[in-house]
Amino acid sequence: MRLIATSRALRASSSRWSMATSGRNMHIPLTHVSDPLTFHRRTWSSTAALRTRQSIDSDRKSGVRSSTNKPSLLIEGQSYSTDQWTNTPDAILSHIGRRLYLDGNHPLAITRKLIESQFPSPVFGNYSEKNPVVSTAQNFDVLGFPADHPGRSRTDTYYVNEKTVLRTHTSAHQQAYFQQINRNEKSRPEEVGYTVVADVYRRDAIDRSHYPVFHQMEGAMLWKRADLEPLKYAKETAARIMDDLNHIPTHDVAVEDPNPTIHEERNPLQAKHHSAEEVEAVAAHLKRSLERMVIKVFTEASKAAAAANGANGANSEQEPLKVRWVEAYFPFTSPSWELEVFWQGDWLEILGCGVIKQDLLINSDVPDRIGWAFGLGLERIAMLLFNIPDIRLFWSRDERFLSQFHAGHISRFEPFSKHPACYKDVAFWLPSAAASGGSAAGGAVPVHENDIMEIVRGVGGDLVEDVRLIDEFTHPKTGKKSMCYRINYRSLERTLMNEETNDLHDQVREKLASLLGVQLR
């Protein structure tokens, strides 16, 4: 569900279950990377803070302009008309149809299969959603996103047109899967849960752990309750859930879980809909299910690391695996948690989860169900499993990368080259409206950082490793604001010539000035 998964998973507001972010960064030690790779929080949902109504209104007025001159976009064989909301560039559209998660020998597909193995049939159906085009109703409205939520902004989301987007999370399909579970009563009653994987799209930062196209997996399991007055029969519902729990094998990994399942302020019970007894049972089932999945993933990662260390003559002794539960907030679950793993000296957040908000089930026409859901980012897990240092590598067609991976096998990535970085700075004065403040999400502000990233990405593509703000300055007399970004041009496959990077950088500068109205320095 807005993939909690994503809650702190690859982007600085990107896995998306919850659209609210906390400022914590995750540092993942990678043995062959000199500087640690940082995973910023990517939420189950979308962005950080709510926009103002003024910002939303400005998006709907003259401030919004199309970033394409095409009358229509052709996506997966279907034509979509464009309008003033359209902001999806060809560079993003070119990724649609790759379906890396279905390529059996690709690390994302291997990771997907490993996770799915812990949610087998007939209880779970394992699905994928190939077409990324969804309505704004599916992506936002059905899930209860407020009208002024920043995830709706064109600075965060790729709009095909005003009513259509490239999905920002797998939860755009959540309602359909809840309804499918309900229909399963007649066709396959054993299937009461699901996992679904898909490519999702978000305008985002540029660095080694963020990419505008990434992959999410979410899952859920539901139990039937009494049609009328379900709270009267809560004890019986809880007993059925506990019986299912007893069929899940236990494990011997140390788990830290110091907090109560329900806390009135931090992790409240949906008292209007659920009993404490039901929630305790759902939470216990959820936690054991996800603990076993994470233990399986990191056991395989440990084996691969030990094999790589042994081959290199290094000491392969590793710390025992530890996991812990941390209270969390997501708009689609309550109570909610994040599951963290102690891995190579750091606690890493792996997924988000919780007891599904009953309003979501009611809105999905399955009011007589109760259940749990979780979400995670596949790239995050795969980067840990295979020791892959740069998210751009997942999209590489280089055989030196692809030939290292084989279906059903976890192996550590061996770098095939290390090409030099080429750093170039660009400094500019912001237009006065931007310097004076306004909404952080777009609309009223003519320059948003994601717009800068999109221009750099559009010019440099995968030749840009990262873009960082290195300086900002407000003139004491004029009040004008200056910003300086450092762009690191580095190919994963070849050495870039200075002449080539100069040409790319000149194009970036020209487009920043012409498209955003900044004054170059």
Short mmCIF file of C-alpha atoms in Angstrom, two decimals:
data_model
loop_
_atom_site.label_atom_id
_atom_site.label_comp_id
_atom_site.label_asym_id
_atom_site.label_seq_id
_atom_site.Cartn_x
_atom_site.Cartn_y
_atom_site.Cartn_z
CA MET A 1 0.00 0.00 0.00
CA ARG A 2 1.93 3.00 -1.01
CA LEU A 3 4.33 0.72 -0.39
CA ILE A 4 5.21 1.08 2.96
CA ALA A 5 7.94 -0.55 1.38
CA THR A 6 8.96 2.20 -0.01
CA SER A 7 8.82 4.01 3.07
CA ARG A 8 12.42 4.80 3.32
CA ALA A 9 13.48 2.78 0.48
CA LEU A 10 15.06 4.33 -2.50
CA ARG A 11 14.18 7.92 -2.79
CA ALA A 12 14.09 10.87 -0.57
CA SER A 13 10.37 10.49 -0.53
CA SER A 14 9.86 7.61 -2.67
CA SER A 15 8.77 4.11 -1.93
CA ARG A 16 5.36 5.42 -1.22
CA TRP A 17 3.02 3.85 1.12
CA SER A 18 2.80 6.91 3.17
CA MET A 19 3.43 10.16 1.56
CA ALA A 20 4.95 11.55 4.66
CA THR A 21 8.66 11.23 5.19
CA SER A 22 10.99 11.35 8.11
CA GLY A 23 14.44 12.71 7.71
CA ARG A 24 16.37 9.54 8.46
CA ASN A 25 18.89 8.32 5.90
CA MET A 26 20.01 4.72 5.62
CA HIS A 27 23.69 4.01 4.97
CA ILE A 28 24.34 0.69 3.31
CA PRO A 29 27.95 -0.51 3.39
CA LEU A 30 28.98 -2.04 0.09
CA THR A 31 32.31 -3.81 0.19
CA HIS A 32 33.73 -2.45 -3.04
CA VAL A 33 32.40 1.10 -2.85
CA SER A 34 34.73 3.66 -1.34
CA ASP A 35 32.00 5.95 -0.08
CA PRO A 36 28.89 4.38 1.49
CA LEU A 37 25.77 4.33 -0.61
CA THR A 38 22.96 6.24 1.06
CA PHE A 39 19.34 5.17 0.76
CA HIS A 40 17.07 8.08 1.52
CA ARG A 41 13.57 7.54 2.71
CA ARG A 42 11.18 6.59 -0.07
CA THR A 43 7.73 6.41 1.41
CA TRP A 44 4.95 3.94 0.83
CA SER A 45 3.18 6.87 -0.66
CA SER A 46 4.66 9.92 -2.14
CA THR A 47 6.23 13.11 -0.92
CA ALA A 48 6.94 14.98 2.21
CA ALA A 49 4.56 17.68 3.34
CA LEU A 50 1.14 18.78 2.25
CA ARG A 51 0.85 21.57 -0.26
CA THR A 52 -1.31 24.58 0.33
CA ARG A 53 -4.62 25.01 -1.45
CA GLN A 54 -3.08 28.03 -3.21
CA SER A 55 -0.41 25.75 -4.67
CA ILE A 56 -2.94 23.23 -5.92
CA ASP A 57 -5.10 25.95 -7.42
CA SER A 58 -2.13 27.42 -9.23
CA ASP A 59 -1.50 24.02 -10.83
CA ARG A 60 -5.00 24.19 -12.22
CA LYS A 61 -4.60 27.67 -13.64
CA SER A 62 -2.19 29.29 -16.03
CA GLY A 63 0.89 28.28 -14.02
CA VAL A 64 0.62 24.76 -15.34
CA ARG A 65 1.98 24.32 -18.82
CA SER A 66 2.54 21.20 -20.85
CA SER A 67 6.13 20.06 -21.27
CA THR A 68 5.37 18.46 -24.62
CA ASN A 69 4.24 19.80 -27.97
CA LYS A 70 2.80 16.45 -29.01
CA PRO A 71 -0.99 16.21 -29.38
CA SER A 72 -0.89 12.65 -28.03
CA LEU A 73 1.37 10.05 -26.42
CA LEU A 74 1.55 6.43 -27.58
CA ILE A 75 2.02 4.11 -24.60
CA GLU A 76 1.83 0.33 -24.84
CA GLY A 77 0.02 0.63 -28.15
CA GLN A 78 -2.64 3.00 -26.87
CA SER A 79 -2.89 6.70 -27.71
CA TYR A 80 -3.50 9.24 -24.94
CA SER A 81 -4.35 12.88 -25.63
CA THR A 82 -2.10 15.47 -23.99
CA ASP A 83 -3.07 18.70 -22.27
CA GLN A 84 -1.57 21.37 -20.03
CA TRP A 85 -0.84 18.74 -17.34
CA THR A 86 1.31 16.52 -19.56
CA ASN A 87 4.89 16.35 -18.28
CA THR A 88 6.03 12.82 -19.23
CA PRO A 89 9.14 13.01 -21.45
CA ASP A 90 10.26 10.52 -24.08
CA ALA A 91 13.20 9.53 -21.87
CA ILE A 92 10.76 8.15 -19.30
CA LEU A 93 8.41 6.59 -21.84
CA SER A 94 11.37 4.67 -23.29
CA HIS A 95 11.54 2.58 -20.09
CA ILE A 96 7.99 1.30 -20.41
CA GLY A 97 7.90 -2.26 -21.64
CA ARG A 98 11.33 -3.33 -20.37
CA ARG A 99 9.71 -5.35 -17.54
CA LEU A 100 12.98 -6.20 -15.86
CA TYR A 101 11.11 -8.01 -13.07
CA LEU A 102 9.95 -10.66 -15.59
CA ASP A 103 13.40 -11.36 -17.08
CA GLY A 104 14.30 -14.56 -15.23
CA ASN A 105 18.05 -13.94 -15.15
CA HIS A 106 17.81 -10.30 -14.07
CA PRO A 107 18.61 -9.50 -10.41
CA LEU A 108 15.23 -7.81 -9.95
CA ALA A 109 13.40 -10.90 -11.21
CA ILE A 110 15.55 -13.17 -9.02
CA THR A 111 14.70 -10.98 -6.03
CA ARG A 112 11.01 -11.02 -6.92
CA LYS A 113 10.95 -14.83 -7.12
CA LEU A 114 12.78 -15.16 -3.81
CA ILE A 115 10.20 -12.98 -2.05
CA GLU A 116 7.28 -14.68 -3.78
CA SER A 117 8.58 -18.06 -2.59
CA GLN A 118 7.61 -17.01 0.93
CA PHE A 119 4.02 -16.27 -0.14
CA PRO A 120 3.09 -19.44 -2.03
CA SER A 121 -0.17 -20.65 -3.53
CA PRO A 122 -2.84 -21.61 -2.86
CA VAL A 123 -3.09 -19.02 -0.05
CA PHE A 124 -1.38 -16.29 -2.08
CA GLY A 125 -1.62 -15.37 -5.72
CA ASN A 126 1.56 -13.84 -7.16
CA TYR A 127 0.79 -11.21 -9.79
CA SER A 128 2.37 -8.46 -11.87
CA GLU A 129 0.84 -5.36 -13.45
CA LYS A 130 2.46 -4.63 -16.80
CA ASN A 131 0.69 -1.45 -17.93
CA PRO A 132 1.82 1.56 -15.85
CA VAL A 133 -0.89 3.95 -17.08
CA VAL A 134 -3.62 4.49 -14.48
CA SER A 135 -6.24 7.12 -13.76
CA THR A 136 -5.73 9.77 -11.10
CA ALA A 137 -8.71 8.19 -9.37
CA GLN A 138 -6.88 4.85 -9.09
CA ASN A 139 -3.58 6.43 -8.08
CA PHE A 140 -4.92 8.98 -5.60
CA ASP A 141 -8.67 9.25 -5.03
CA VAL A 142 -9.55 5.65 -4.18
CA LEU A 143 -6.67 5.54 -1.70
CA GLY A 144 -7.87 8.66 0.09
CA PHE A 145 -5.15 11.09 -0.95
CA PRO A 146 -6.28 14.60 0.01
CA ALA A 147 -6.80 17.04 -2.84
CA ASP A 148 -3.84 19.09 -1.58
CA HIS A 149 -1.44 16.19 -1.15
CA PRO A 150 2.01 16.91 -2.69
CA GLY A 151 2.03 13.56 -4.46
CA ARG A 152 -0.56 14.98 -6.84
CA SER A 153 1.82 17.73 -7.93
CA ARG A 154 3.40 17.73 -11.38
CA THR A 155 6.72 18.21 -9.61
CA ASP A 156 6.38 14.69 -8.17
CA THR A 157 4.27 12.74 -10.64
CA TYR A 158 4.45 12.06 -14.38
CA TYR A 159 1.14 13.13 -15.87
CA VAL A 160 -0.01 11.74 -19.21
CA ASN A 161 -2.86 14.22 -19.01
CA GLU A 162 -4.97 15.77 -16.26
CA LYS A 163 -6.86 12.54 -15.51
CA THR A 164 -4.12 10.01 -16.29
CA VAL A 165 -0.67 9.34 -14.79
CA LEU A 166 2.14 6.83 -14.80
CA ARG A 167 1.43 5.02 -11.53
CA THR A 168 3.52 6.21 -8.63
CA HIS A 169 2.97 3.04 -6.59
CA THR A 170 1.58 -0.47 -6.88
CA SER A 171 -1.25 0.55 -4.57
CA ALA A 172 -2.98 2.00 -7.61
CA HIS A 173 -4.14 -1.61 -8.16
CA GLN A 174 -4.96 -2.35 -4.55
CA GLN A 175 -8.71 -1.95 -4.77
CA ALA A 176 -8.88 -4.39 -7.69
CA TYR A 177 -6.98 -7.05 -5.74
CA PHE A 178 -9.13 -6.63 -2.64
CA GLN A 179 -12.18 -7.13 -4.83
CA GLN A 180 -10.55 -10.14 -6.47
CA ILE A 181 -10.07 -11.80 -3.08
CA ASN A 182 -13.78 -11.33 -2.51
CA ARG A 183 -14.59 -12.97 -5.86
CA ASN A 184 -12.23 -15.84 -5.05
CA GLU A 185 -14.80 -17.19 -2.59
CA LYS A 186 -16.51 -18.91 -5.51
CA SER A 187 -13.62 -19.72 -7.86
CA ARG A 188 -10.60 -20.39 -5.59
CA PRO A 189 -11.55 -19.85 -1.93
CA GLU A 190 -8.09 -20.83 -0.67
CA GLU A 191 -6.56 -17.68 -2.20
CA VAL A 192 -7.05 -15.01 0.46
CA GLY A 193 -3.83 -13.08 -0.12
CA TYR A 194 -1.75 -11.66 -2.94
CA THR A 195 1.56 -10.15 -3.91
CA VAL A 196 1.88 -7.80 -6.87
CA VAL A 197 4.97 -6.35 -8.52
CA ALA A 198 5.16 -3.48 -11.00
CA ASP A 199 7.31 -0.69 -12.36
CA VAL A 200 6.43 2.70 -10.86
CA TYR A 201 7.38 6.22 -11.88
CA ARG A 202 8.30 9.34 -9.94
CA ARG A 203 10.14 12.55 -10.64
CA ASP A 204 13.05 12.30 -8.28
CA ALA A 205 16.56 13.16 -7.23
CA ILE A 206 19.59 11.93 -9.17
CA ASP A 207 22.05 9.77 -7.26
CA ARG A 208 23.19 6.16 -7.04
CA SER A 209 20.13 5.02 -5.06
CA HIS A 210 17.36 6.92 -6.89
CA TYR A 211 15.93 6.52 -10.37
CA PRO A 212 12.70 7.89 -11.87
CA VAL A 213 11.58 4.36 -12.73
CA PHE A 214 11.79 1.69 -10.05
CA HIS A 215 9.92 -1.40 -8.91
CA GLN A 216 7.68 -2.10 -5.97
CA MET A 217 6.12 -5.19 -4.48
CA GLU A 218 3.24 -5.17 -2.09
CA GLY A 219 1.23 -7.91 -0.52
CA ALA A 220 -1.86 -8.38 1.62
CA MET A 221 -3.89 -11.06 3.34
CA LEU A 222 -7.55 -10.79 4.34
CA TRP A 223 -9.87 -12.76 6.63
CA LYS A 224 -13.65 -12.93 6.42
CA ARG A 225 -15.67 -11.48 9.31
CA ALA A 226 -19.33 -11.60 10.15
CA ASP A 227 -21.45 -9.59 7.71
CA LEU A 228 -23.44 -7.94 10.49
CA GLU A 229 -22.01 -6.56 13.72
CA PRO A 230 -18.55 -8.12 13.24
CA LEU A 231 -17.31 -6.82 16.59
CA LYS A 232 -19.78 -9.14 18.33
CA TYR A 233 -17.91 -12.05 16.77
CA ALA A 234 -14.41 -10.62 17.14
CA LYS A 235 -13.29 -13.45 19.41
CA GLU A 236 -14.16 -16.05 16.79
CA THR A 237 -12.41 -14.03 14.05
CA ALA A 238 -9.29 -13.70 16.18
CA ALA A 239 -9.32 -17.45 16.89
CA ARG A 240 -9.37 -18.25 13.14
CA ILE A 241 -6.47 -15.89 12.53
CA MET A 242 -4.47 -17.44 15.38
CA ASP A 243 -5.16 -20.88 13.96
CA ASP A 244 -3.66 -19.74 10.65
CA LEU A 245 -0.70 -18.29 12.55
CA ASN A 246 -0.02 -21.67 14.15
CA HIS A 247 0.46 -23.16 10.69
CA ILE A 248 3.39 -20.78 9.98
CA PRO A 249 6.67 -22.33 11.19
CA THR A 250 8.54 -20.42 13.86
CA HIS A 251 12.17 -19.29 13.51
CA ASP A 252 15.13 -18.83 15.84
CA VAL A 253 16.31 -15.35 14.80
CA ALA A 254 16.47 -12.72 17.53
CA VAL A 255 13.63 -10.20 17.19
CA GLU A 256 13.40 -6.88 19.04
CA ASP A 257 9.78 -5.83 19.49
CA PRO A 258 9.61 -3.75 22.66
CA ASN A 259 6.44 -1.77 21.98
CA PRO A 260 2.85 -2.84 22.55
CA THR A 261 0.87 -3.76 19.43
CA ILE A 262 -1.57 -0.92 20.13
CA HIS A 263 -0.72 2.48 21.53
CA GLU A 264 -3.44 5.08 21.92
CA GLU A 265 -1.32 7.91 20.50
CA ARG A 266 1.55 6.36 18.51
CA ASN A 267 -0.16 3.32 17.00
CA PRO A 268 -3.88 3.52 17.58
CA LEU A 269 -6.53 0.87 17.28
CA GLN A 270 -9.27 1.48 14.70
CA ALA A 271 -11.72 1.16 17.57
CA LYS A 272 -14.78 1.89 15.44
CA HIS A 273 -14.07 -1.21 13.34
CA HIS A 274 -11.69 -3.57 15.15
CA SER A 275 -11.31 -5.21 18.54
CA ALA A 276 -7.96 -5.32 20.29
CA GLU A 277 -8.09 -9.12 20.18
CA GLU A 278 -8.49 -9.15 16.39
CA VAL A 279 -5.66 -6.67 15.88
CA GLU A 280 -3.32 -8.63 18.15
CA ALA A 281 -3.99 -11.72 16.05
CA VAL A 282 -3.57 -9.93 12.69
CA ALA A 283 -0.35 -8.29 13.92
CA ALA A 284 1.09 -11.61 15.10
CA HIS A 285 0.32 -13.25 11.74
CA LEU A 286 1.75 -10.30 9.85
CA LYS A 287 4.96 -10.16 11.84
CA ARG A 288 5.75 -13.86 11.66
CA SER A 289 5.01 -13.92 7.91
CA LEU A 290 7.28 -10.97 7.17
CA GLU A 291 10.01 -12.04 9.57
CA ARG A 292 10.29 -15.34 7.75
CA MET A 293 10.45 -13.60 4.38
CA VAL A 294 13.16 -11.19 5.48
CA ILE A 295 15.13 -13.97 7.17
CA LYS A 296 15.02 -15.95 3.93
CA VAL A 297 16.26 -12.97 1.91
CA PHE A 298 19.12 -12.13 4.24
CA THR A 299 20.11 -15.75 4.74
CA GLU A 300 20.65 -15.91 0.98
CA ALA A 301 22.50 -12.59 1.09
CA SER A 302 24.74 -13.90 3.86
CA LYS A 303 25.54 -17.05 1.88
CA ALA A 304 26.47 -14.98 -1.16
CA ALA A 305 28.63 -12.65 0.91
CA ALA A 306 30.37 -15.59 2.59
CA ALA A 307 31.03 -17.24 -0.76
CA ALA A 308 32.47 -14.00 -2.16
CA ASN A 309 34.64 -13.48 0.91
CA GLY A 310 35.87 -17.06 0.74
CA ALA A 311 36.77 -16.71 -2.92
CA ASN A 312 38.74 -13.58 -2.06
CA GLY A 313 40.47 -15.21 0.89
CA ALA A 314 38.71 -12.96 3.39
CA ASN A 315 37.30 -13.91 6.77
CA SER A 316 33.73 -15.04 6.10
CA GLU A 317 32.58 -14.99 9.75
CA GLN A 318 29.44 -12.85 10.05
CA GLU A 319 27.33 -11.52 12.86
CA PRO A 320 24.11 -13.41 13.61
CA LEU A 321 21.09 -11.93 11.87
CA LYS A 322 18.91 -9.63 13.99
CA VAL A 323 15.60 -7.96 13.15
CA ARG A 324 13.51 -5.39 14.95
CA TRP A 325 10.06 -3.83 14.70
CA VAL A 326 9.68 -0.06 14.83
CA GLU A 327 6.42 1.81 15.21
CA ALA A 328 5.50 3.80 12.11
CA TYR A 329 2.76 5.86 10.51
CA PHE A 330 1.18 5.15 7.13
CA PRO A 331 -2.12 6.61 5.93
CA PHE A 332 -3.44 3.21 4.89
CA THR A 333 -2.78 1.14 8.00
CA SER A 334 -3.14 1.38 11.77
CA PRO A 335 -1.36 0.13 13.75
CA SER A 336 1.72 0.30 11.49
CA TRP A 337 5.32 -0.85 11.66
CA GLU A 338 8.61 -0.89 9.82
CA LEU A 339 10.81 -3.97 9.84
CA GLU A 340 14.54 -3.37 10.14
CA VAL A 341 17.48 -5.75 9.79
CA PHE A 342 20.94 -5.43 11.31
CA TRP A 343 23.20 -5.96 8.31
CA GLN A 344 26.93 -5.29 7.96
CA GLY A 345 26.99 -3.03 10.99
CA ASP A 346 23.84 -0.98 10.33
CA TRP A 347 20.13 -1.19 11.03
CA LEU A 348 18.42 -1.01 7.64
CA GLU A 349 14.70 -0.41 7.10
CA ILE A 350 13.44 -3.08 4.72
CA LEU A 351 9.68 -2.69 4.51
CA GLY A 352 6.60 -1.08 5.97
CA CYS A 353 3.37 -2.78 6.95
CA GLY A 354 0.31 -2.68 9.14
CA VAL A 355 -3.32 -3.53 9.76
CA ILE A 356 -5.29 -2.26 6.75
CA LYS A 357 -7.50 0.76 7.38
CA GLN A 358 -11.05 -0.52 7.36
CA ASP A 359 -12.23 2.48 5.36
CA LEU A 360 -10.08 1.26 2.47
CA LEU A 361 -11.73 -2.13 2.58
CA ILE A 362 -15.16 -0.56 2.81
CA ASN A 363 -14.38 1.67 -0.19
CA SER A 364 -13.20 -1.42 -2.06
CA ASP A 365 -16.59 -3.14 -1.49
CA VAL A 366 -15.14 -5.70 0.92
CA PRO A 367 -16.40 -4.32 4.25
CA ASP A 368 -16.61 -7.76 5.84
CA ARG A 369 -12.83 -8.36 5.75
CA ILE A 370 -9.91 -7.60 8.04
CA GLY A 371 -6.27 -7.98 7.14
CA TRP A 372 -2.69 -6.81 6.83
CA ALA A 373 -0.60 -5.36 4.05
CA PHE A 374 3.08 -4.66 3.41
CA GLY A 375 5.18 -2.94 0.79
CA LEU A 376 8.83 -2.89 -0.24
CA GLY A 377 11.14 -1.62 -2.97
CA LEU A 378 12.71 -4.34 -5.12
CA GLU A 379 15.79 -2.31 -6.04
CA ARG A 380 16.62 -1.74 -2.40
CA ILE A 381 16.49 -5.45 -1.61
CA ALA A 382 18.35 -6.41 -4.80
CA MET A 383 21.13 -3.90 -4.16
CA LEU A 384 21.68 -5.52 -0.77
CA LEU A 385 21.38 -9.09 -2.05
CA PHE A 386 23.75 -8.69 -4.99
CA ASN A 387 25.96 -5.88 -3.65
CA ILE A 388 25.05 -3.64 -6.60
CA PRO A 389 26.39 -0.12 -5.94
CA ASP A 390 24.45 1.98 -8.47
CA ILE A 391 20.75 1.80 -9.29
CA ARG A 392 21.46 2.69 -12.94
CA LEU A 393 23.03 -0.73 -13.40
CA PHE A 394 19.63 -2.42 -13.29
CA TRP A 395 18.85 -0.80 -16.65
CA SER A 396 22.18 -1.69 -18.25
CA ARG A 397 22.21 -3.83 -21.38
CA ASP A 398 25.94 -4.49 -20.96
CA GLU A 399 26.66 -8.23 -20.99
CA ARG A 400 29.44 -7.69 -18.47
CA PHE A 401 26.65 -6.88 -16.02
CA LEU A 402 23.85 -9.15 -17.21
CA SER A 403 26.02 -12.28 -17.56
CA GLN A 404 26.78 -12.26 -13.82
CA PHE A 405 23.24 -13.27 -12.82
CA HIS A 406 21.32 -16.50 -13.23
CA ALA A 407 17.77 -17.45 -12.24
CA GLY A 408 17.49 -18.96 -8.78
CA HIS A 409 21.03 -18.03 -7.78
CA ILE A 410 22.25 -15.19 -5.53
CA SER A 411 25.75 -14.01 -6.31
CA ARG A 412 27.74 -10.88 -5.48
CA PHE A 413 28.18 -8.39 -8.27
CA GLU A 414 31.76 -8.05 -9.50
CA PRO A 415 32.54 -4.56 -10.86
CA PHE A 416 33.74 -4.80 -14.42
CA SER A 417 35.14 -1.29 -14.58
CA LYS A 418 35.46 1.94 -12.65
CA HIS A 419 35.42 4.96 -14.90
CA PRO A 420 36.51 8.40 -13.68
CA ALA A 421 34.01 10.98 -12.50
CA CYS A 422 33.71 14.33 -14.22
CA TYR A 423 32.35 17.07 -11.96
CA LYS A 424 30.87 20.25 -13.35
CA ASP A 425 29.07 23.00 -11.46
CA VAL A 426 26.18 25.16 -12.55
CA ALA A 427 25.17 28.25 -10.56
CA PHE A 428 22.21 30.53 -11.14
CA TRP A 429 19.91 33.13 -9.64
CA LEU A 430 16.37 31.94 -9.11
CA PRO A 431 13.46 33.96 -10.50
CA SER A 432 12.18 36.37 -7.88
CA ALA A 433 8.96 34.41 -7.21
CA ALA A 434 10.95 31.33 -6.29
CA ALA A 435 13.27 33.29 -4.03
CA SER A 436 10.32 34.74 -2.14
CA GLY A 437 9.04 31.34 -1.08
CA GLY A 438 5.71 29.64 -1.73
CA SER A 439 4.68 26.03 -1.84
CA ALA A 440 7.45 23.49 -1.54
CA ALA A 441 5.61 21.14 -3.83
CA GLY A 442 5.32 23.14 -7.01
CA GLY A 443 2.45 25.16 -8.36
CA ALA A 444 3.17 28.61 -6.94
CA VAL A 445 6.93 28.14 -7.14
CA PRO A 446 8.37 28.48 -10.66
CA VAL A 447 11.49 26.43 -9.88
CA HIS A 448 11.34 23.12 -8.00
CA GLU A 449 14.36 20.91 -7.45
CA ASN A 450 12.69 18.02 -9.27
CA ASP A 451 12.38 20.28 -12.32
CA ILE A 452 16.13 20.83 -12.22
CA MET A 453 16.73 17.10 -11.91
CA GLU A 454 14.39 16.41 -14.82
CA ILE A 455 16.32 18.79 -17.09
CA VAL A 456 19.65 17.24 -16.16
CA ARG A 457 18.24 13.73 -16.63
CA GLY A 458 16.71 14.69 -19.96
CA VAL A 459 20.07 15.90 -21.28
CA GLY A 460 22.49 13.46 -19.66
CA GLY A 461 20.34 10.38 -19.10
CA ASP A 462 22.27 7.56 -17.44
CA LEU A 463 25.56 9.39 -17.99
CA VAL A 464 24.77 11.41 -14.86
CA GLU A 465 25.62 9.66 -11.59
CA ASP A 466 24.41 12.28 -9.16
CA VAL A 467 23.40 15.91 -8.76
CA ARG A 468 23.95 17.72 -5.47
CA LEU A 469 23.18 21.16 -4.15
CA ILE A 470 26.54 22.42 -2.88
CA ASP A 471 25.77 26.07 -2.15
CA GLU A 472 22.92 28.50 -1.78
CA PHE A 473 23.06 32.20 -1.05
CA THR A 474 20.55 34.99 -0.60
CA HIS A 475 21.77 38.46 -1.58
CA PRO A 476 21.42 40.73 1.47
CA LYS A 477 20.29 43.75 -0.56
CA THR A 478 18.22 42.37 -3.45
CA GLY A 479 16.88 39.28 -1.67
CA LYS A 480 17.61 37.25 -4.78
CA LYS A 481 18.55 33.64 -4.16
CA SER A 482 21.47 31.90 -5.82
CA MET A 483 21.94 28.13 -5.98
CA CYS A 484 24.86 26.03 -7.16
CA TYR A 485 24.56 22.38 -8.15
CA ARG A 486 27.42 19.96 -8.76
CA ILE A 487 26.77 17.42 -11.51
CA ASN A 488 28.80 14.22 -11.61
CA TYR A 489 28.99 12.86 -15.15
CA ARG A 490 30.15 9.25 -15.08
CA SER A 491 29.28 6.40 -17.40
CA LEU A 492 28.93 2.88 -16.04
CA GLU A 493 30.39 1.41 -19.21
CA ARG A 494 33.01 3.76 -20.68
CA THR A 495 35.23 6.75 -20.01
CA LEU A 496 33.60 10.03 -20.93
CA MET A 497 35.67 12.49 -22.91
CA ASN A 498 35.89 16.05 -21.62
CA GLU A 499 34.54 17.39 -24.91
CA GLU A 500 31.43 15.23 -24.53
CA THR A 501 30.75 16.28 -20.95
CA ASN A 502 31.32 19.94 -21.84
CA ASP A 503 28.71 19.64 -24.55
CA LEU A 504 26.24 17.95 -22.19
CA HIS A 505 26.85 20.58 -19.54
CA ASP A 506 26.34 23.42 -21.99
CA GLN A 507 22.99 21.88 -22.95
CA VAL A 508 22.00 21.63 -19.28
CA ARG A 509 22.85 25.29 -18.72
CA GLU A 510 20.92 26.40 -21.80
CA LYS A 511 17.82 24.42 -20.84
CA LEU A 512 17.87 25.62 -17.23
CA ALA A 513 17.83 29.19 -18.50
CA SER A 514 15.29 28.72 -21.29
CA LEU A 515 12.86 26.38 -19.50
CA LEU A 516 13.04 27.59 -15.89
CA GLY A 517 13.92 31.23 -16.41
CA VAL A 518 16.94 31.17 -14.11
CA GLN A 519 19.77 33.66 -14.57
CA LEU A 520 23.05 31.79 -15.08
CA ARG A 521 26.10 32.94 -13.16
#
